[in-house]
């Protein structure tokens, strides 16, 4: 039985609670004789700041670089609102993405049939929804230089962020989108703002040329990013794979996530380029939701996004597609059985806690395996 090295970075807020449930699930796969996960743990975000005055230490970074996959919980909380900017909790996540060169962020938005009524949209609009947002993660306005606040001669301040993309950066993220579309419904929607941004003009040109060169079999369309946001809440099922830059992807993926009824349901994967020698990609998996400080420590958080993030690791890092399918099946079964945490419970429906939901998934795994 293969052994995989997993680095668990629970982080802050509800991160540690949902991470505990993933450990249960990983242990089940070991006991079932499917794969062994050798799990190390380290600090990130506010927790790392409290211990080391840094959002992530060099030692933790080295462990992340060496792991087969990193599983990340969530970072941030009001108690770190005033720490130095370079050491704010989010800086830990941004350093992981940048140093590990995780340029491709995959954010599926899937509507489980059992949860169609939890969406704020009409059931017929989101039933059966299955879209994939591919967000560029290591470039654009989040990282472009200059990035600064300067004081002008007249005493005013001026803040600058820089949106910057090169051909190579656009092409490699577009390839990820086209490749994914080929194993899905074969359609890519590329989004940008070429009507106002030079980076949008280049984005559209590079995607169009790559399509003509290597991906003629895939349907390609272009939507302005703002219009895409509008279409996502109007008729989301028109989309299959949506590819976008870092900033638009951040926003559009939150919109897409909420279509499904709960942010607490959605996993994500952040992948690097395949290693030319081994074919392996550096990878980090994390729930799309944040640290939810308001419910942290209460045992109320929904662990399914974190559990499904582990499922994405099974699929994209460990080559265990059957195990990933089994886990997806178990999660769907638990939901079909009516097990709900507070965030996805309908009015009057009984809600269970974090640990109960994790236990229910483990039980469903045993059942699904037989
Ligand atoms: C996300 C988050 C992060 C981002 C924050 C925490 C830096 O919102 O993963 O979407 O903006 O990328
Ligand atoms: Mn975000």
PDB file of N, CA and C in Angstrom, residues 165-213:
ATOM      1  N   UNK A 165       0.561  40.837 -16.337  1.00  0.00           N
ATOM      2  CA  UNK A 165       0.596  39.457 -16.833  1.00  0.00           C
ATOM      3  C   UNK A 165       1.498  39.337 -18.048  1.00  0.00           C
ATOM      4  N   UNK A 166       2.235  38.234 -18.110  1.00  0.00           N
ATOM      5  CA  UNK A 166       3.049  37.953 -19.293  1.00  0.00           C
ATOM      6  C   UNK A 166       2.373  36.856 -20.125  1.00  0.00           C
ATOM      7  N   UNK A 167       2.790  36.740 -21.374  1.00  0.00           N
ATOM      8  CA  UNK A 167       2.257  35.711 -22.277  1.00  0.00           C
ATOM      9  C   UNK A 167       2.308  34.332 -21.629  1.00  0.00           C
ATOM     10  N   UNK A 168       3.492  34.029 -21.064  1.00  0.00           N
ATOM     11  CA  UNK A 168       3.725  32.715 -20.477  1.00  0.00           C
ATOM     12  C   UNK A 168       2.736  32.421 -19.340  1.00  0.00           C
ATOM     13  N   UNK A 169       2.502  33.421 -18.493  1.00  0.00           N
ATOM     14  CA  UNK A 169       1.587  33.220 -17.356  1.00  0.00           C
ATOM     15  C   UNK A 169       0.160  32.968 -17.835  1.00  0.00           C
ATOM     16  N   UNK A 170      -0.249  33.698 -18.867  1.00  0.00           N
ATOM     17  CA  UNK A 170      -1.616  33.535 -19.375  1.00  0.00           C
ATOM     18  C   UNK A 170      -1.753  32.179 -20.065  1.00  0.00           C
ATOM     19  N   UNK A 171      -0.736  31.838 -20.842  1.00  0.00           N
ATOM     20  CA  UNK A 171      -0.819  30.601 -21.611  1.00  0.00           C
ATOM     21  C   UNK A 171      -0.884  29.363 -20.707  1.00  0.00           C
ATOM     22  N   UNK A 172      -0.071  29.369 -19.643  1.00  0.00           N
ATOM     23  CA  UNK A 172      -0.053  28.140 -18.822  1.00  0.00           C
ATOM     24  C   UNK A 172      -1.355  27.959 -18.050  1.00  0.00           C
ATOM     25  N   UNK A 173      -2.011  29.058 -17.633  1.00  0.00           N
ATOM     26  CA  UNK A 173      -3.285  28.891 -16.914  1.00  0.00           C
ATOM     27  C   UNK A 173      -4.395  28.505 -17.907  1.00  0.00           C
ATOM     28  N   UNK A 174      -4.304  29.064 -19.125  1.00  0.00           N
ATOM     29  CA  UNK A 174      -5.308  28.712 -20.136  1.00  0.00           C
ATOM     30  C   UNK A 174      -5.193  27.227 -20.511  1.00  0.00           C
ATOM     31  N   UNK A 175      -3.985  26.715 -20.564  1.00  0.00           N
ATOM     32  CA  UNK A 175      -3.791  25.279 -20.850  1.00  0.00           C
ATOM     33  C   UNK A 175      -4.477  24.403 -19.816  1.00  0.00           C
ATOM     34  N   UNK A 176      -4.330  24.794 -18.548  1.00  0.00           N
ATOM     35  CA  UNK A 176      -4.984  24.031 -17.475  1.00  0.00           C
ATOM     36  C   UNK A 176      -6.498  24.019 -17.718  1.00  0.00           C
ATOM     37  N   UNK A 177      -7.046  25.172 -18.087  1.00  0.00           N
ATOM     38  CA  UNK A 177      -8.493  25.268 -18.317  1.00  0.00           C
ATOM     39  C   UNK A 177      -8.920  24.394 -19.503  1.00  0.00           C
ATOM     40  N   UNK A 178      -8.194  24.481 -20.607  1.00  0.00           N
ATOM     41  CA  UNK A 178      -8.557  23.685 -21.799  1.00  0.00           C
ATOM     42  C   UNK A 178      -8.433  22.187 -21.506  1.00  0.00           C
ATOM     43  N   UNK A 179      -7.364  21.803 -20.814  1.00  0.00           N
ATOM     44  CA  UNK A 179      -7.175  20.374 -20.494  1.00  0.00           C
ATOM     45  C   UNK A 179      -8.314  19.859 -19.618  1.00  0.00           C
ATOM     46  N   UNK A 180      -8.724  20.662 -18.647  1.00  0.00           N
ATOM     47  CA  UNK A 180      -9.832  20.246 -17.782  1.00  0.00           C
ATOM     48  C   UNK A 180     -11.132  20.149 -18.571  1.00  0.00           C
ATOM     49  N   UNK A 181     -11.354  21.116 -19.457  1.00  0.00           N
ATOM     50  CA  UNK A 181     -12.589  21.115 -20.246  1.00  0.00           C
ATOM     51  C   UNK A 181     -12.704  19.829 -21.064  1.00  0.00           C
ATOM     52  N   UNK A 182     -11.579  19.368 -21.566  1.00  0.00           N
ATOM     53  CA  UNK A 182     -11.594  18.152 -22.399  1.00  0.00           C
ATOM     54  C   UNK A 182     -12.114  16.933 -21.644  1.00  0.00           C
ATOM     55  N   UNK A 183     -11.913  16.890 -20.317  1.00  0.00           N
ATOM     56  CA  UNK A 183     -12.444  15.752 -19.564  1.00  0.00           C
ATOM     57  C   UNK A 183     -13.754  16.118 -18.879  1.00  0.00           C
ATOM     58  N   UNK A 184     -14.332  17.274 -19.239  1.00  0.00           N
ATOM     59  CA  UNK A 184     -15.622  17.680 -18.687  1.00  0.00           C
ATOM     60  C   UNK A 184     -16.607  17.848 -19.847  1.00  0.00           C
ATOM     61  N   UNK A 185     -17.144  19.068 -20.029  1.00  0.00           N
ATOM     62  CA  UNK A 185     -18.130  19.278 -21.101  1.00  0.00           C
ATOM     63  C   UNK A 185     -17.555  20.077 -22.270  1.00  0.00           C
ATOM     64  N   UNK A 186     -16.235  20.163 -22.285  1.00  0.00           N
ATOM     65  CA  UNK A 186     -15.523  20.651 -23.466  1.00  0.00           C
ATOM     66  C   UNK A 186     -15.762  22.118 -23.812  1.00  0.00           C
ATOM     67  N   UNK A 187     -15.967  22.939 -22.804  1.00  0.00           N
ATOM     68  CA  UNK A 187     -16.194  24.354 -23.084  1.00  0.00           C
ATOM     69  C   UNK A 187     -15.409  25.214 -22.089  1.00  0.00           C
ATOM     70  N   UNK A 188     -14.743  26.246 -22.621  1.00  0.00           N
ATOM     71  CA  UNK A 188     -14.026  27.195 -21.764  1.00  0.00           C
ATOM     72  C   UNK A 188     -14.570  28.593 -22.003  1.00  0.00           C
ATOM     73  N   UNK A 189     -14.835  29.309 -20.926  1.00  0.00           N
ATOM     74  CA  UNK A 189     -15.162  30.728 -21.016  1.00  0.00           C
ATOM     75  C   UNK A 189     -13.999  31.495 -20.404  1.00  0.00           C
ATOM     76  N   UNK A 190     -13.391  32.356 -21.208  1.00  0.00           N
ATOM     77  CA  UNK A 190     -12.274  33.163 -20.722  1.00  0.00           C
ATOM     78  C   UNK A 190     -12.807  34.538 -20.346  1.00  0.00           C
ATOM     79  N   UNK A 191     -12.408  35.018 -19.173  1.00  0.00           N
ATOM     80  CA  UNK A 191     -12.929  36.319 -18.728  1.00  0.00           C
ATOM     81  C   UNK A 191     -11.791  37.306 -18.502  1.00  0.00           C
ATOM     82  N   UNK A 192     -12.038  38.540 -18.821  1.00  0.00           N
ATOM     83  CA  UNK A 192     -11.106  39.647 -18.588  1.00  0.00           C
ATOM     84  C   UNK A 192     -11.867  40.943 -18.821  1.00  0.00           C
ATOM     85  N   UNK A 193     -11.161  42.050 -18.779  1.00  0.00           N
ATOM     86  CA  UNK A 193     -11.773  43.347 -19.064  1.00  0.00           C
ATOM     87  C   UNK A 193     -10.929  44.027 -20.135  1.00  0.00           C
ATOM     88  N   UNK A 194     -10.969  43.462 -21.361  1.00  0.00           N
ATOM     89  CA  UNK A 194     -10.157  44.037 -22.437  1.00  0.00           C
ATOM     90  C   UNK A 194     -10.683  45.402 -22.865  1.00  0.00           C
ATOM     91  N   UNK A 195     -11.918  45.724 -22.438  1.00  0.00           N
ATOM     92  CA  UNK A 195     -12.482  47.033 -22.799  1.00  0.00           C
ATOM     93  C   UNK A 195     -11.874  48.186 -22.004  1.00  0.00           C
ATOM     94  N   UNK A 196     -11.206  47.860 -20.883  1.00  0.00           N
ATOM     95  CA  UNK A 196     -10.568  48.932 -20.100  1.00  0.00           C
ATOM     96  C   UNK A 196      -9.136  48.632 -19.661  1.00  0.00           C
ATOM     97  N   UNK A 197      -8.682  47.382 -19.827  1.00  0.00           N
ATOM     98  CA  UNK A 197      -7.369  47.031 -19.280  1.00  0.00           C
ATOM     99  C   UNK A 197      -6.453  46.447 -20.356  1.00  0.00           C
ATOM    100  N   UNK A 198      -5.216  46.933 -20.387  1.00  0.00           N
ATOM    101  CA  UNK A 198      -4.254  46.398 -21.351  1.00  0.00           C
ATOM    102  C   UNK A 198      -3.985  44.922 -21.061  1.00  0.00           C
ATOM    103  N   UNK A 199      -3.951  44.572 -19.772  1.00  0.00           N
ATOM    104  CA  UNK A 199      -3.712  43.166 -19.425  1.00  0.00           C
ATOM    105  C   UNK A 199      -4.858  42.296 -19.948  1.00  0.00           C
ATOM    106  N   UNK A 200      -6.048  42.883 -20.042  1.00  0.00           N
ATOM    107  CA  UNK A 200      -7.186  42.153 -20.593  1.00  0.00           C
ATOM    108  C   UNK A 200      -7.049  41.933 -22.088  1.00  0.00           C
ATOM    109  N   UNK A 201      -6.493  42.927 -22.781  1.00  0.00           N
ATOM    110  CA  UNK A 201      -6.265  42.800 -24.224  1.00  0.00           C
ATOM    111  C   UNK A 201      -5.293  41.650 -24.498  1.00  0.00           C
ATOM    112  N   UNK A 202      -4.193  41.627 -23.724  1.00  0.00           N
ATOM    113  CA  UNK A 202      -3.203  40.561 -23.914  1.00  0.00           C
ATOM    114  C   UNK A 202      -3.795  39.199 -23.536  1.00  0.00           C
ATOM    115  N   UNK A 203      -4.539  39.169 -22.442  1.00  0.00           N
ATOM    116  CA  UNK A 203      -5.156  37.913 -21.971  1.00  0.00           C
ATOM    117  C   UNK A 203      -5.998  37.301 -23.078  1.00  0.00           C
ATOM    118  N   UNK A 204      -6.865  38.123 -23.660  1.00  0.00           N
ATOM    119  CA  UNK A 204      -7.790  37.620 -24.684  1.00  0.00           C
ATOM    120  C   UNK A 204      -7.018  37.127 -25.915  1.00  0.00           C
ATOM    121  N   UNK A 205      -5.999  37.880 -26.299  1.00  0.00           N
ATOM    122  CA  UNK A 205      -5.206  37.514 -27.481  1.00  0.00           C
ATOM    123  C   UNK A 205      -4.466  36.190 -27.261  1.00  0.00           C
ATOM    124  N   UNK A 206      -3.843  36.049 -26.099  1.00  0.00           N
ATOM    125  CA  UNK A 206      -3.068  34.830 -25.832  1.00  0.00           C
ATOM    126  C   UNK A 206      -3.984  33.612 -25.771  1.00  0.00           C
ATOM    127  N   UNK A 207      -5.129  33.761 -25.116  1.00  0.00           N
ATOM    128  CA  UNK A 207      -6.061  32.628 -25.009  1.00  0.00           C
ATOM    129  C   UNK A 207      -6.591  32.258 -26.391  1.00  0.00           C
ATOM    130  N   UNK A 208      -6.918  33.260 -27.192  1.00  0.00           N
ATOM    131  CA  UNK A 208      -7.441  33.010 -28.537  1.00  0.00           C
ATOM    132  C   UNK A 208      -6.405  32.283 -29.406  1.00  0.00           C
ATOM    133  N   UNK A 209      -5.157  32.739 -29.333  1.00  0.00           N
ATOM    134  CA  UNK A 209      -4.110  32.121 -30.145  1.00  0.00           C
ATOM    135  C   UNK A 209      -3.799  30.693 -29.700  1.00  0.00           C
ATOM    136  N   UNK A 210      -3.774  30.479 -28.386  1.00  0.00           N
ATOM    137  CA  UNK A 210      -3.515  29.125 -27.873  1.00  0.00           C
ATOM    138  C   UNK A 210      -4.620  28.174 -28.318  1.00  0.00           C
ATOM    139  N   UNK A 211      -5.842  28.661 -28.264  1.00  0.00           N
ATOM    140  CA  UNK A 211      -6.991  27.860 -28.673  1.00  0.00           C
ATOM    141  C   UNK A 211      -6.862  27.434 -30.135  1.00  0.00           C
ATOM    142  N   UNK A 212      -6.525  28.415 -30.980  1.00  0.00           N
ATOM    143  CA  UNK A 212      -6.410  28.132 -32.416  1.00  0.00           C
ATOM    144  C   UNK A 212      -5.268  27.151 -32.686  1.00  0.00           C
ATOM    145  N   UNK A 213      -4.223  27.244 -31.888  1.00  0.00           N
ATOM    146  CA  UNK A 213      -3.041  26.414 -32.093  1.00  0.00           C
ATOM    147  C   UNK A 213      -3.250  24.981 -31.594  1.00  0.00           C
TER     148      UNK A 213
END
